[in-house]
XYZ file of C-alpha atoms in Angstrom:
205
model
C -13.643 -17.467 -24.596
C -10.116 -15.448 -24.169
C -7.492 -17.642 -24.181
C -3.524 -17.814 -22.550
C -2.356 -16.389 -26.034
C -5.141 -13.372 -26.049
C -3.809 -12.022 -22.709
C -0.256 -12.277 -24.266
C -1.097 -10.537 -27.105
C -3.072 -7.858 -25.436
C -0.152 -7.228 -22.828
C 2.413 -6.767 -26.256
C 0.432 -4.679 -27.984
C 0.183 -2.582 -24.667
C 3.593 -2.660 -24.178
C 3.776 -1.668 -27.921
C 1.556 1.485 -27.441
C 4.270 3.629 -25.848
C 2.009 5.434 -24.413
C 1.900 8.472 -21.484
C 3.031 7.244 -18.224
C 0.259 8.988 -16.877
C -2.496 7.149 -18.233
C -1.379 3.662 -17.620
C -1.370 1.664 -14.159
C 0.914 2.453 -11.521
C 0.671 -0.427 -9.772
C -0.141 -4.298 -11.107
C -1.825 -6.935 -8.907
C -1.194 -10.579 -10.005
C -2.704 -13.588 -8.491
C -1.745 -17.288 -8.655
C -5.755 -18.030 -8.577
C -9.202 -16.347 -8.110
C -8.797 -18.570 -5.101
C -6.315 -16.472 -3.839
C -8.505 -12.926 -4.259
C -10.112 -13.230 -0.477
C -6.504 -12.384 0.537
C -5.210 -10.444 -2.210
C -8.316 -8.146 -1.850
C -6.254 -5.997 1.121
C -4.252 -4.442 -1.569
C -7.200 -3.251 -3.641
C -8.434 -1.410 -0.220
C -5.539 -0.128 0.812
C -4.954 1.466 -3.065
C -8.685 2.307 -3.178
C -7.793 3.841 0.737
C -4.916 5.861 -1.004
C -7.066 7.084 -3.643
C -5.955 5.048 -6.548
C -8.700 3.856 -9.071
C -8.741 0.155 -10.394
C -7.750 0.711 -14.762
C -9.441 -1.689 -16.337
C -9.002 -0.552 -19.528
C -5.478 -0.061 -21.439
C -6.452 2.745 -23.419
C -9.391 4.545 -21.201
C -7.410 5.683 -18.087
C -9.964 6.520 -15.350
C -9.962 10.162 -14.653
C -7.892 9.499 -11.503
C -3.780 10.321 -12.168
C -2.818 7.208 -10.097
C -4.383 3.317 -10.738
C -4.285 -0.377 -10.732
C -4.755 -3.509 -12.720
C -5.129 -6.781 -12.089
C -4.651 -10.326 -13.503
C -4.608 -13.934 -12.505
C -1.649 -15.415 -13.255
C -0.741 -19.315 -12.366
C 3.194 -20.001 -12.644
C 2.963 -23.639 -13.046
C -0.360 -23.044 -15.316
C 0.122 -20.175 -17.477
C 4.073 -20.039 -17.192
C 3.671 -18.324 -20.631
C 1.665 -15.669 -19.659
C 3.782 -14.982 -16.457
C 6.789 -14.358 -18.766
C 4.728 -11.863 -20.993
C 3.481 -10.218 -17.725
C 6.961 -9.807 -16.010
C 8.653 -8.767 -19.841
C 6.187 -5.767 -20.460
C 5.430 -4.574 -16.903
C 7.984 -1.811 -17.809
C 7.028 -0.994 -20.752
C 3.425 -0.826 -20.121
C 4.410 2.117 -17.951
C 4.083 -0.042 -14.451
C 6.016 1.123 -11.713
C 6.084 -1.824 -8.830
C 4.012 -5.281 -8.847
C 2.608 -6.915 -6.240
C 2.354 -10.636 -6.790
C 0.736 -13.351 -4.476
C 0.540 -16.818 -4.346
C -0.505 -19.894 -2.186
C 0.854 -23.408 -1.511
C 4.184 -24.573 -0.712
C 5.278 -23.788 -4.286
C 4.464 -20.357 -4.766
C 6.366 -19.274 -7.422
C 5.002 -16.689 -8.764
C 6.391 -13.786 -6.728
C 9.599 -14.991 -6.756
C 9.400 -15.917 -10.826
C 7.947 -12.379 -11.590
C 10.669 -10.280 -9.869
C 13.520 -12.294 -11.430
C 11.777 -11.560 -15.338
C 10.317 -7.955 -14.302
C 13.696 -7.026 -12.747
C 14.642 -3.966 -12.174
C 10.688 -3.419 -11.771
C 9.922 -3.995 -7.771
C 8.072 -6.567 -6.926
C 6.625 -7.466 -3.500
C 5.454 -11.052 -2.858
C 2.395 -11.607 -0.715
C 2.269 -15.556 1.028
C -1.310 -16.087 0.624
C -0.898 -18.918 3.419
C 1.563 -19.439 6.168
C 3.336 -22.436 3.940
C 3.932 -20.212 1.304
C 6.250 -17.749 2.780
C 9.126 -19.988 2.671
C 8.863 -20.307 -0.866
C 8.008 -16.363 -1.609
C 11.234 -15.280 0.187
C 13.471 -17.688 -0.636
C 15.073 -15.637 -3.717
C 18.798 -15.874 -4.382
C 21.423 -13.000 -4.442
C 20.945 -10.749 -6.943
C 16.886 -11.397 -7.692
C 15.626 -9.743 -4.604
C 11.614 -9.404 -3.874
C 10.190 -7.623 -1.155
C 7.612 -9.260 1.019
C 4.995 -9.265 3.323
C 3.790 -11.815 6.195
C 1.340 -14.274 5.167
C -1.654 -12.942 4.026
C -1.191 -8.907 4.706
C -1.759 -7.591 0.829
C -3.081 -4.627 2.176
C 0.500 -3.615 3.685
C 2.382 -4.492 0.479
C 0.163 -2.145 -1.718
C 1.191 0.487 0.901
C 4.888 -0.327 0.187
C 4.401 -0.279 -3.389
C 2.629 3.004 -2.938
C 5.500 4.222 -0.718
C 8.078 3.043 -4.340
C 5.596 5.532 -6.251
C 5.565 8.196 -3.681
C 9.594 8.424 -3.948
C 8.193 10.429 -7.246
C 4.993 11.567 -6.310
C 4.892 13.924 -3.653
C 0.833 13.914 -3.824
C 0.843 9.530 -3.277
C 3.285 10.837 -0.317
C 1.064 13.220 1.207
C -1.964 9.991 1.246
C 0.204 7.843 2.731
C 1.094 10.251 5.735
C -2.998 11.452 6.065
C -3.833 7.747 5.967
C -0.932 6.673 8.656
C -2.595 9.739 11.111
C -6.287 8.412 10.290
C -5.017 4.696 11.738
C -3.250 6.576 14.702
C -6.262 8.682 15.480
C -8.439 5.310 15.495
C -6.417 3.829 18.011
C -6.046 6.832 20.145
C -9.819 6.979 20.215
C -10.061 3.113 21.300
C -7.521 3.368 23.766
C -9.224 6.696 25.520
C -12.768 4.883 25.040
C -11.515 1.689 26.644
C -9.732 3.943 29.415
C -12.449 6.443 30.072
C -15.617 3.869 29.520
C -13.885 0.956 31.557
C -13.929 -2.586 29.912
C -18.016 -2.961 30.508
C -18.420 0.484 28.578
C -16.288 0.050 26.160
C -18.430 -3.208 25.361
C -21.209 -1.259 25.363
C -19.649 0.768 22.577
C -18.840 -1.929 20.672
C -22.506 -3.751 20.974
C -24.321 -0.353 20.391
């Protein structure tokens, strides 16, 4: 059974590796529970939408140049493990963190950006009573966040921090932005041109 102090371990000895930018994740998805995954799951589809790959391996990077990881992490839990993970996110080569939690104590976001910092972190309210406590962050620990449950729009902000360096995570995020305006422009000339009984007929086709 891996224990609290194994995944501590594993993320200094990572952090240890120094190794090429290139090979390790971009981005880091952190969970206060597998309870929360239903909801967190947005951000792996947008990133898998964008053409990232999910690393689950430190030191076998998928072929793909941009990827993921992903880890629960409980704040009131495993508050040991949530300082390892915010302490070595930089120097396990990770460039932004998205972090979600439920409950109206959901501290992880907020705990993560204040021991990551400078590292951006974007909080994700996995319920409506959570996003009072993920946005609440003093002056000077700031966290970007997203409405209650909408992971998939906060992995497309941290792929818009990435981008700032990337022009080829850019040029996704622009052909993936046209793909969702082309989608509604088809549904709005369908609904139009079909009237609201045809357009039902679409939909039950």
């Amino acid at each position: 059974m891996t224990t609290v102090q194994d995944l501590i371990d594993r993320l200094d000895a990572e952090a240890a590796a120094d190794a090429d930018p290139a090979t390790t994740p971009d981005v880091g998805i952190i969970m206060g529970s597998d309870s929360d995954l239903p909801v967190m799951e947005g951000a792996y589809d947008a990133l898998d939408d964008l053409g990232f790959t999910e690393q689950t391996d430190f030191d076998d990077a998928p072929a793909e140049r941009f990827t993921y990881e992903s880890y629960v992490v409980s704040a009131h839990r495993t508050p040991d493990l949530m300082y390892a993970y915010g302490e070595t996110a930089a120097d396990r080569g990770l460039d932004v963190v998205i972090a979600g939690a439920g409950g109206k104590s959901a501290d992880l976001p907020n705990m993560t950006a204040s021991i990551a910092y400078p590292i951006p972190v974007i909080g994700v309210p996995v319920q409506e009573k959570s996003v009072d406590s993920v946005i609440g962050m003093p002056t000077g620990a700031p966290i970007t966040a997203v409405d209650a449950g909408k992971s998939y729009n906060a992995a497309l902000s941290a792929a818009q921090v990435i981008a700032r360096e990337h022009d080829s995570v850019e040029d996704r995020l622009v052909a993936l932005h046209e793909d969702q305006k082309a989608g509604v422009a088809d549904v709005s000339a369908a609904l139009h041109d079909r009237g609201l009984a045809g357009f039902r007929e679409r939909d039950d086709a």
